[in-house]
PDB file of C-alpha atoms in Angstrom:
ATOM      1  CA  UNK A  12      -7.278  21.908  -5.461  1.00 86.00           C
ATOM      2  CA  UNK A  13      -6.010  24.022  -8.314  1.00 91.00           C
ATOM      3  CA  UNK A  14      -3.233  23.787 -10.890  1.00 91.00           C
ATOM      4  CA  UNK A  15      -0.563  25.031  -8.455  1.00 93.00           C
ATOM      5  CA  UNK A  16      -1.536  22.339  -5.959  1.00 94.00           C
ATOM      6  CA  UNK A  17      -1.259  19.793  -8.768  1.00 94.00           C
ATOM      7  CA  UNK A  18       2.216  21.063  -9.611  1.00 94.00           C
ATOM      8  CA  UNK A  19       3.229  20.809  -5.938  1.00 95.00           C
ATOM      9  CA  UNK A  20       1.998  17.207  -5.781  1.00 95.00           C
ATOM     10  CA  UNK A  21       3.702  16.274  -9.054  1.00 93.00           C
ATOM     11  CA  UNK A  22       7.010  17.795  -7.909  1.00 94.00           C
ATOM     12  CA  UNK A  23       6.851  16.114  -4.497  1.00 94.00           C
ATOM     13  CA  UNK A  24       6.118  12.729  -6.049  1.00 93.00           C
ATOM     14  CA  UNK A  25       9.269  13.094  -8.147  1.00 90.00           C
ATOM     15  CA  UNK A  26      11.361  14.203  -5.137  1.00 92.00           C
ATOM     16  CA  UNK A  27       9.795  14.244  -1.681  1.00 93.00           C
ATOM     17  CA  UNK A  28      13.056  15.296  -0.034  1.00 94.00           C
ATOM     18  CA  UNK A  29      13.338  18.708  -1.660  1.00 94.00           C
ATOM     19  CA  UNK A  30      13.217  21.813   0.506  1.00 95.00           C
ATOM     20  CA  UNK A  31      10.274  24.200   0.380  1.00 96.00           C
ATOM     21  CA  UNK A  32      12.576  26.722  -1.300  1.00 96.00           C
ATOM     22  CA  UNK A  33      13.481  24.266  -4.065  1.00 96.00           C
ATOM     23  CA  UNK A  34       9.854  23.170  -4.381  1.00 96.00           C
ATOM     24  CA  UNK A  35       8.692  26.780  -4.682  1.00 96.00           C
ATOM     25  CA  UNK A  36      11.287  27.473  -7.377  1.00 96.00           C
ATOM     26  CA  UNK A  37      10.287  24.316  -9.274  1.00 94.00           C
ATOM     27  CA  UNK A  38       6.633  25.320  -9.447  1.00 93.00           C
ATOM     28  CA  UNK A  39       7.162  29.057  -9.932  1.00 93.00           C
ATOM     29  CA  UNK A  40       5.930  30.297  -6.567  1.00 94.00           C
ATOM     30  CA  UNK A  41       7.641  32.119  -3.704  1.00 95.00           C
ATOM     31  CA  UNK A  42       8.510  30.026  -0.630  1.00 96.00           C
ATOM     32  CA  UNK A  43       5.930  31.427   1.826  1.00 96.00           C
ATOM     33  CA  UNK A  44       2.802  30.800  -0.287  1.00 96.00           C
ATOM     34  CA  UNK A  45       4.263  27.439  -1.322  1.00 96.00           C
ATOM     35  CA  UNK A  46       4.748  26.482   2.352  1.00 97.00           C
ATOM     36  CA  UNK A  47       1.144  27.528   3.120  1.00 97.00           C
ATOM     37  CA  UNK A  48      -0.190  25.412   0.253  1.00 97.00           C
ATOM     38  CA  UNK A  49       1.980  22.485   1.323  1.00 96.00           C
ATOM     39  CA  UNK A  50       0.723  22.753   4.922  1.00 97.00           C
ATOM     40  CA  UNK A  51      -2.885  22.837   3.672  1.00 97.00           C
ATOM     41  CA  UNK A  52      -2.354  19.771   1.463  1.00 97.00           C
ATOM     42  CA  UNK A  53      -0.902  17.950   4.478  1.00 97.00           C
ATOM     43  CA  UNK A  54      -3.643  19.035   6.915  1.00 97.00           C
ATOM     44  CA  UNK A  55      -6.374  18.167   4.383  1.00 97.00           C
ATOM     45  CA  UNK A  56      -4.918  14.651   4.126  1.00 96.00           C
ATOM     46  CA  UNK A  57      -4.069  14.951   0.430  1.00 96.00           C
ATOM     47  CA  UNK A  58      -0.436  14.362   1.387  1.00 96.00           C
ATOM     48  CA  UNK A  59      -0.563  11.400   3.762  1.00 95.00           C
ATOM     49  CA  UNK A  60       3.121  11.368   4.662  1.00 93.00           C
ATOM     50  CA  UNK A  61       6.652  11.045   3.359  1.00 92.00           C
ATOM     51  CA  UNK A  62       8.833   7.981   3.040  1.00 90.00           C
ATOM     52  CA  UNK A  63      11.490   6.113   1.133  1.00 90.00           C
ATOM     53  CA  UNK A  64      10.744   3.588  -1.616  1.00 91.00           C
ATOM     54  CA  UNK A  65      12.699   0.445  -0.797  1.00 94.00           C
ATOM     55  CA  UNK A  66      13.494  -2.471  -3.096  1.00 94.00           C
ATOM     56  CA  UNK A  67      11.904  -5.413  -1.279  1.00 95.00           C
ATOM     57  CA  UNK A  68      14.314  -7.906  -2.869  1.00 96.00           C
ATOM     58  CA  UNK A  69      17.361  -6.097  -1.538  1.00 97.00           C
ATOM     59  CA  UNK A  70      16.137  -6.387   2.045  1.00 97.00           C
ATOM     60  CA  UNK A  71      15.314 -10.081   1.888  1.00 97.00           C
ATOM     61  CA  UNK A  72      11.736 -10.228   0.577  1.00 97.00           C
ATOM     62  CA  UNK A  73      12.007 -11.090  -3.121  1.00 97.00           C
ATOM     63  CA  UNK A  74       8.686 -12.946  -3.268  1.00 97.00           C
ATOM     64  CA  UNK A  75       5.284 -11.249  -3.661  1.00 98.00           C
ATOM     65  CA  UNK A  76       2.179 -13.320  -3.180  1.00 98.00           C
ATOM     66  CA  UNK A  77      -1.377 -12.255  -3.925  1.00 98.00           C
ATOM     67  CA  UNK A  78      -3.908 -13.967  -1.691  1.00 98.00           C
ATOM     68  CA  UNK A  79      -7.641 -14.035  -2.315  1.00 97.00           C
ATOM     69  CA  UNK A  80      -9.564 -14.568   0.916  1.00 97.00           C
ATOM     70  CA  UNK A  81     -13.186 -15.584   1.196  1.00 96.00           C
ATOM     71  CA  UNK A  82     -14.762 -14.971   4.586  1.00 96.00           C
ATOM     72  CA  UNK A  83     -17.465 -17.062   6.243  1.00 94.00           C
ATOM     73  CA  UNK A  84     -19.549 -13.911   6.594  1.00 93.00           C
ATOM     74  CA  UNK A  85     -19.493 -10.534   4.876  1.00 92.00           C
ATOM     75  CA  UNK A  86     -21.022  -8.720   7.855  1.00 93.00           C
ATOM     76  CA  UNK A  87     -19.421  -5.516   9.046  1.00 95.00           C
ATOM     77  CA  UNK A  88     -18.340  -7.240  12.274  1.00 96.00           C
ATOM     78  CA  UNK A  89     -16.653 -10.092  10.369  1.00 95.00           C
ATOM     79  CA  UNK A  90     -14.833  -7.723   8.019  1.00 96.00           C
ATOM     80  CA  UNK A  91     -13.761  -5.474  10.909  1.00 96.00           C
ATOM     81  CA  UNK A  92     -12.455  -8.483  12.882  1.00 96.00           C
ATOM     82  CA  UNK A  93     -10.462  -9.692   9.867  1.00 97.00           C
ATOM     83  CA  UNK A  94      -9.032  -6.219   9.319  1.00 97.00           C
ATOM     84  CA  UNK A  95      -7.987  -5.886  12.972  1.00 97.00           C
ATOM     85  CA  UNK A  96      -6.245  -9.275  12.837  1.00 97.00           C
ATOM     86  CA  UNK A  97      -4.233  -8.663   9.684  1.00 97.00           C
ATOM     87  CA  UNK A  98      -3.162  -5.122  10.634  1.00 96.00           C
ATOM     88  CA  UNK A  99      -0.688  -6.813  12.968  1.00 95.00           C
ATOM     89  CA  UNK A 100       0.940  -8.849  10.174  1.00 98.00           C
ATOM     90  CA  UNK A 101       3.935  -6.903   8.881  1.00 96.00           C
ATOM     91  CA  UNK A 102       4.221  -9.117   5.774  1.00 97.00           C
ATOM     92  CA  UNK A 103       0.844  -7.841   4.514  1.00 98.00           C
ATOM     93  CA  UNK A 104       1.778  -4.916   2.293  1.00 97.00           C
ATOM     94  CA  UNK A 105      -1.699  -4.241   0.915  1.00 97.00           C
ATOM     95  CA  UNK A 106      -5.150  -5.504   1.710  1.00 98.00           C
ATOM     96  CA  UNK A 107      -8.289  -4.584  -0.204  1.00 97.00           C
ATOM     97  CA  UNK A 108     -11.964  -5.323   0.361  1.00 97.00           C
ATOM     98  CA  UNK A 109     -13.213  -6.403  -3.055  1.00 95.00           C
ATOM     99  CA  UNK A 110     -16.400  -6.980  -4.986  1.00 92.00           C
ATOM    100  CA  UNK A 111     -17.115 -10.357  -6.580  1.00 83.00           C
ATOM    101  CA  UNK A 112     -16.869 -13.914  -5.356  1.00 79.00           C
ATOM    102  CA  UNK A 113     -13.782 -13.346  -3.193  1.00 83.00           C
ATOM    103  CA  UNK A 114     -13.951 -10.818  -0.376  1.00 92.00           C
ATOM    104  CA  UNK A 115     -10.353  -9.770   0.224  1.00 97.00           C
ATOM    105  CA  UNK A 116      -7.232  -9.370  -1.919  1.00 98.00           C
ATOM    106  CA  UNK A 117      -3.893  -9.086  -0.133  1.00 98.00           C
ATOM    107  CA  UNK A 118      -0.321  -8.657  -1.271  1.00 98.00           C
ATOM    108  CA  UNK A 119       2.135 -10.355   1.051  1.00 98.00           C
ATOM    109  CA  UNK A 120       5.941 -10.427   0.879  1.00 98.00           C
ATOM    110  CA  UNK A 121       8.136 -13.369   1.826  1.00 98.00           C
ATOM    111  CA  UNK A 122      11.765 -14.431   1.741  1.00 98.00           C
ATOM    112  CA  UNK A 123      10.956 -17.741   0.038  1.00 97.00           C
ATOM    113  CA  UNK A 124       8.352 -20.495  -0.177  1.00 97.00           C
ATOM    114  CA  UNK A 125       9.102 -21.824   3.324  1.00 98.00           C
ATOM    115  CA  UNK A 126       8.771 -18.320   4.768  1.00 98.00           C
ATOM    116  CA  UNK A 127       5.393 -17.930   3.066  1.00 98.00           C
ATOM    117  CA  UNK A 128       4.276 -21.325   4.381  1.00 98.00           C
ATOM    118  CA  UNK A 129       5.154 -20.181   7.934  1.00 98.00           C
ATOM    119  CA  UNK A 130       3.150 -16.990   7.398  1.00 98.00           C
ATOM    120  CA  UNK A 131       0.126 -19.026   6.281  1.00 97.00           C
ATOM    121  CA  UNK A 132       0.319 -21.564   9.114  1.00 97.00           C
ATOM    122  CA  UNK A 133       1.318 -19.265  11.971  1.00 97.00           C
ATOM    123  CA  UNK A 134      -0.572 -16.106  11.022  1.00 97.00           C
ATOM    124  CA  UNK A 135      -3.204 -16.064   8.314  1.00 98.00           C
ATOM    125  CA  UNK A 136      -4.816 -19.458   8.892  1.00 97.00           C
ATOM    126  CA  UNK A 137      -5.238 -18.646  12.586  1.00 97.00           C
ATOM    127  CA  UNK A 138      -7.498 -15.687  11.799  1.00 97.00           C
ATOM    128  CA  UNK A 139     -11.076 -16.701  12.628  1.00 95.00           C
ATOM    129  CA  UNK A 140     -13.743 -16.374   9.972  1.00 95.00           C
ATOM    130  CA  UNK A 141     -11.775 -17.383   6.875  1.00 97.00           C
ATOM    131  CA  UNK A 142     -13.668 -19.806   4.633  1.00 96.00           C
ATOM    132  CA  UNK A 143     -10.977 -20.231   1.957  1.00 95.00           C
ATOM    133  CA  UNK A 144      -7.842 -18.737   0.463  1.00 96.00           C
ATOM    134  CA  UNK A 145      -6.164 -18.871  -2.932  1.00 97.00           C
ATOM    135  CA  UNK A 146      -2.597 -17.757  -3.458  1.00 97.00           C
ATOM    136  CA  UNK A 147      -0.755 -16.699  -6.593  1.00 97.00           C
ATOM    137  CA  UNK A 148       2.949 -15.942  -6.737  1.00 97.00           C
ATOM    138  CA  UNK A 149       4.091 -12.968  -8.792  1.00 97.00           C
ATOM    139  CA  UNK A 150       6.715 -14.060 -11.307  1.00 96.00           C
ATOM    140  CA  UNK A 151       7.837 -10.510 -11.995  1.00 93.00           C
ATOM    141  CA  UNK A 152       6.517  -6.999 -11.652  1.00 92.00           C
ATOM    142  CA  UNK A 153       5.703  -5.520 -15.031  1.00 94.00           C
ATOM    143  CA  UNK A 154       4.494  -2.105 -13.848  1.00 94.00           C
ATOM    144  CA  UNK A 155       4.814  -0.466 -10.435  1.00 91.00           C
ATOM    145  CA  UNK A 156       3.922   3.151 -10.123  1.00 89.00           C
ATOM    146  CA  UNK A 157       4.401   5.321  -7.118  1.00 87.00           C
ATOM    147  CA  UNK A 158       3.437   8.550  -8.871  1.00 87.00           C
ATOM    148  CA  UNK A 159      -0.258   9.299  -9.182  1.00 90.00           C
ATOM    149  CA  UNK A 160      -1.458  11.195 -12.269  1.00 91.00           C
ATOM    150  CA  UNK A 161      -2.103  14.730 -11.020  1.00 87.00           C
ATOM    151  CA  UNK A 162      -2.663  17.687 -13.267  1.00 70.00           C
ATOM    152  CA  UNK A 163       0.392  19.849 -13.195  1.00 54.00           C
TER     153      UNK A 163
END
């Protein structure tokens, strides 16, 4: 990756809907080489996809909950089984395998406390291999970035 690639990534993070022509003009490159670079960044997996950022509160999920999960076992099979189970839970927005005393950190969205309770009882607590969980409700989001720091 070079400086032009960094400028492409920075411009796309600001506006992922712009045309290749507009993108090329924004970074000072002609459209054809810009399109080739863009295709390479996509095929190399640097650009994973395109999508809209949606305000979770405005679509009925104003609550974010962070859940620490401790598994009975930290074996590869146990972690893989947990991962397979939670991939089917659409309320799980992020899930990270962590170091330290807790194994997993998840961010889950919910409509309210009762909705979260249903998620726990009907989904998460039915996943085999969980030793314990601890939940913390986010009071407000202080920083949320969607733009990664790339050299431009």
